[in-house]
Amino acid sequence: MVKALSDKDLRHMISVTQNAFDFDFSGYAPESLKRRFIRLMERLDYNTVYEYQYAVTNGNISRETLLNEITVNVTDMFRDPEVFFQIVKVIFPYLKSFPQFKIWHPGCSSGQEMYSLAILLKEHGLLRKSLQYGTDINSEVLKTAEEGIYNLVDIKKYSANYLESGGKHSLSDYYTVKYQLTKMDSELKKKMVFSMHNLVKNPSFNEFQLIICRNVLIYFNREQQNKVLSLLIESLATYGYLVLGDKETISFYEDNRQLEVVDKQCRIYRKIPIKDG
Ligand SMILES: C[S@@+](CC[C@H](N)C(=O)[O-])C[C@H]1O[C@@H](n2cnc3c(N)ncnc32)[C@H](O)[C@@H]1O
């Protein structure tokens, strides 16, 4: 059983993974990446990095298995409800000023955050003007996001968070229940587009009024966080908003003149024009 991986082992596994799947994990935070690789090896009963290498090069591990084990896909509807409350209060008036606006959720996982926002947009008469783009590197979570089918057991927690986010009705108005599953209202989905996008290697693909990228930067090392933040800023319209996760910050960012802090607690930032001189 593998107990620990050295830095050299990790570098070897990163290089093997990149050759086989074209995923570059060299910009991920090393300690959490080691834990995830150890977990993968335990699950598959590999004792050495060379067993992993053999399995990867012989096609015994699928791309999906790898991503499901190495990346963290945990998400929730109305996660950190105070953030949604502030998005409605601070950002919705800005969105309202556009005939149409675009929102990007990089690392959207299985999409609960997008359905949460869609519900609030609908309650504020903004859903029809919106277009939400959900992207991730993991095709399996994107499929779940596209289906909008979630487990019923979580819904009670979601309901409380929905109300704390400032929801005006009942969360049950927005889904139907079949067996132990809930299916989100198809009207919410009409304004969503899902696609694969790798923040490590793919370029900016549009200009957005709002980017919500929560709990994704935390998995990268400092250098990669800087690169991803540059990509997010580049993808924002001037005066557009960026929302990060509660353990994420821009304080280390090399060029943070381009962002002003709107709400420090809720990690809400705004892109401002750079002043000359
Ligand atoms: C913890 S989830 C965050 C989900 C949601 N944003 C939230 O806060 O509830 C992190 C997601 O980032 C995705 N991810 C990891 N590396 C990525 C990359 N290089 N490009 C795009 N997405 C990535 C993972 O697949 C995972 O779905």
PDB file of N, CA and C in Angstrom, residues 91-101 126 129 209 270:
ATOM      1  N   ILE A  91     -24.601  42.752  -7.785  1.00  0.00           N
ATOM      2  CA  ILE A  91     -24.288  42.540  -9.205  1.00  0.00           C
ATOM      3  C   ILE A  91     -25.542  42.569 -10.083  1.00  0.00           C
ATOM      4  N   PHE A  92     -26.678  42.141  -9.564  1.00  0.00           N
ATOM      5  CA  PHE A  92     -27.890  42.111 -10.397  1.00  0.00           C
ATOM      6  C   PHE A  92     -28.263  43.501 -10.956  1.00  0.00           C
ATOM      7  N   PRO A  93     -28.148  44.584 -10.184  1.00  0.00           N
ATOM      8  CA  PRO A  93     -28.479  45.901 -10.765  1.00  0.00           C
ATOM      9  C   PRO A  93     -27.603  46.220 -11.980  1.00  0.00           C
ATOM     10  N   TYR A  94     -26.318  45.805 -11.943  1.00  0.00           N
ATOM     11  CA  TYR A  94     -25.412  46.017 -13.083  1.00  0.00           C
ATOM     12  C   TYR A  94     -25.873  45.162 -14.275  1.00  0.00           C
ATOM     13  N   LEU A  95     -26.216  43.888 -14.020  1.00  0.00           N
ATOM     14  CA  LEU A  95     -26.652  43.001 -15.107  1.00  0.00           C
ATOM     15  C   LEU A  95     -27.935  43.535 -15.751  1.00  0.00           C
ATOM     16  N   LYS A  96     -28.779  44.094 -14.909  1.00  0.00           N
ATOM     17  CA  LYS A  96     -30.064  44.626 -15.376  1.00  0.00           C
ATOM     18  C   LYS A  96     -29.890  45.696 -16.448  1.00  0.00           C
ATOM     19  N   SER A  97     -28.738  46.383 -16.444  1.00  0.00           N
ATOM     20  CA  SER A  97     -28.534  47.492 -17.381  1.00  0.00           C
ATOM     21  C   SER A  97     -28.227  46.998 -18.802  1.00  0.00           C
ATOM     22  N   PHE A  98     -28.089  45.687 -18.996  1.00  0.00           N
ATOM     23  CA  PHE A  98     -27.776  45.154 -20.343  1.00  0.00           C
ATOM     24  C   PHE A  98     -29.009  44.510 -20.980  1.00  0.00           C
ATOM     25  N   PRO A  99     -29.149  44.643 -22.310  1.00  0.00           N
ATOM     26  CA  PRO A  99     -30.237  43.934 -22.978  1.00  0.00           C
ATOM     27  C   PRO A  99     -30.014  42.415 -22.921  1.00  0.00           C
ATOM     28  N   GLN A 100     -28.721  42.021 -22.925  1.00  0.00           N
ATOM     29  CA  GLN A 100     -28.325  40.613 -22.801  1.00  0.00           C
ATOM     30  C   GLN A 100     -26.994  40.574 -22.084  1.00  0.00           C
ATOM     31  N   PHE A 101     -26.792  39.581 -21.246  1.00  0.00           N
ATOM     32  CA  PHE A 101     -25.491  39.495 -20.572  1.00  0.00           C
ATOM     33  C   PHE A 101     -25.038  38.042 -20.487  1.00  0.00           C
ATOM     34  N   LEU A 126     -34.535  38.354 -14.751  1.00  0.00           N
ATOM     35  CA  LEU A 126     -33.333  38.490 -15.575  1.00  0.00           C
ATOM     36  C   LEU A 126     -32.972  37.233 -16.362  1.00  0.00           C
ATOM     37  N   LYS A 129     -32.704  37.393 -20.231  1.00  0.00           N
ATOM     38  CA  LYS A 129     -31.595  38.183 -20.794  1.00  0.00           C
ATOM     39  C   LYS A 129     -30.237  37.493 -20.604  1.00  0.00           C
ATOM     40  N   GLN A 209     -19.924  39.492 -18.442  1.00  0.00           N
ATOM     41  CA  GLN A 209     -20.258  40.518 -17.451  1.00  0.00           C
ATOM     42  C   GLN A 209     -20.026  39.981 -16.029  1.00  0.00           C
ATOM     43  N   ARG A 270     -14.181  43.536  -9.029  1.00  0.00           N
ATOM     44  CA  ARG A 270     -14.685  44.148 -10.257  1.00  0.00           C
ATOM     45  C   ARG A 270     -13.506  44.579 -11.121  1.00  0.00           C
TER      46      ARG A 270
END
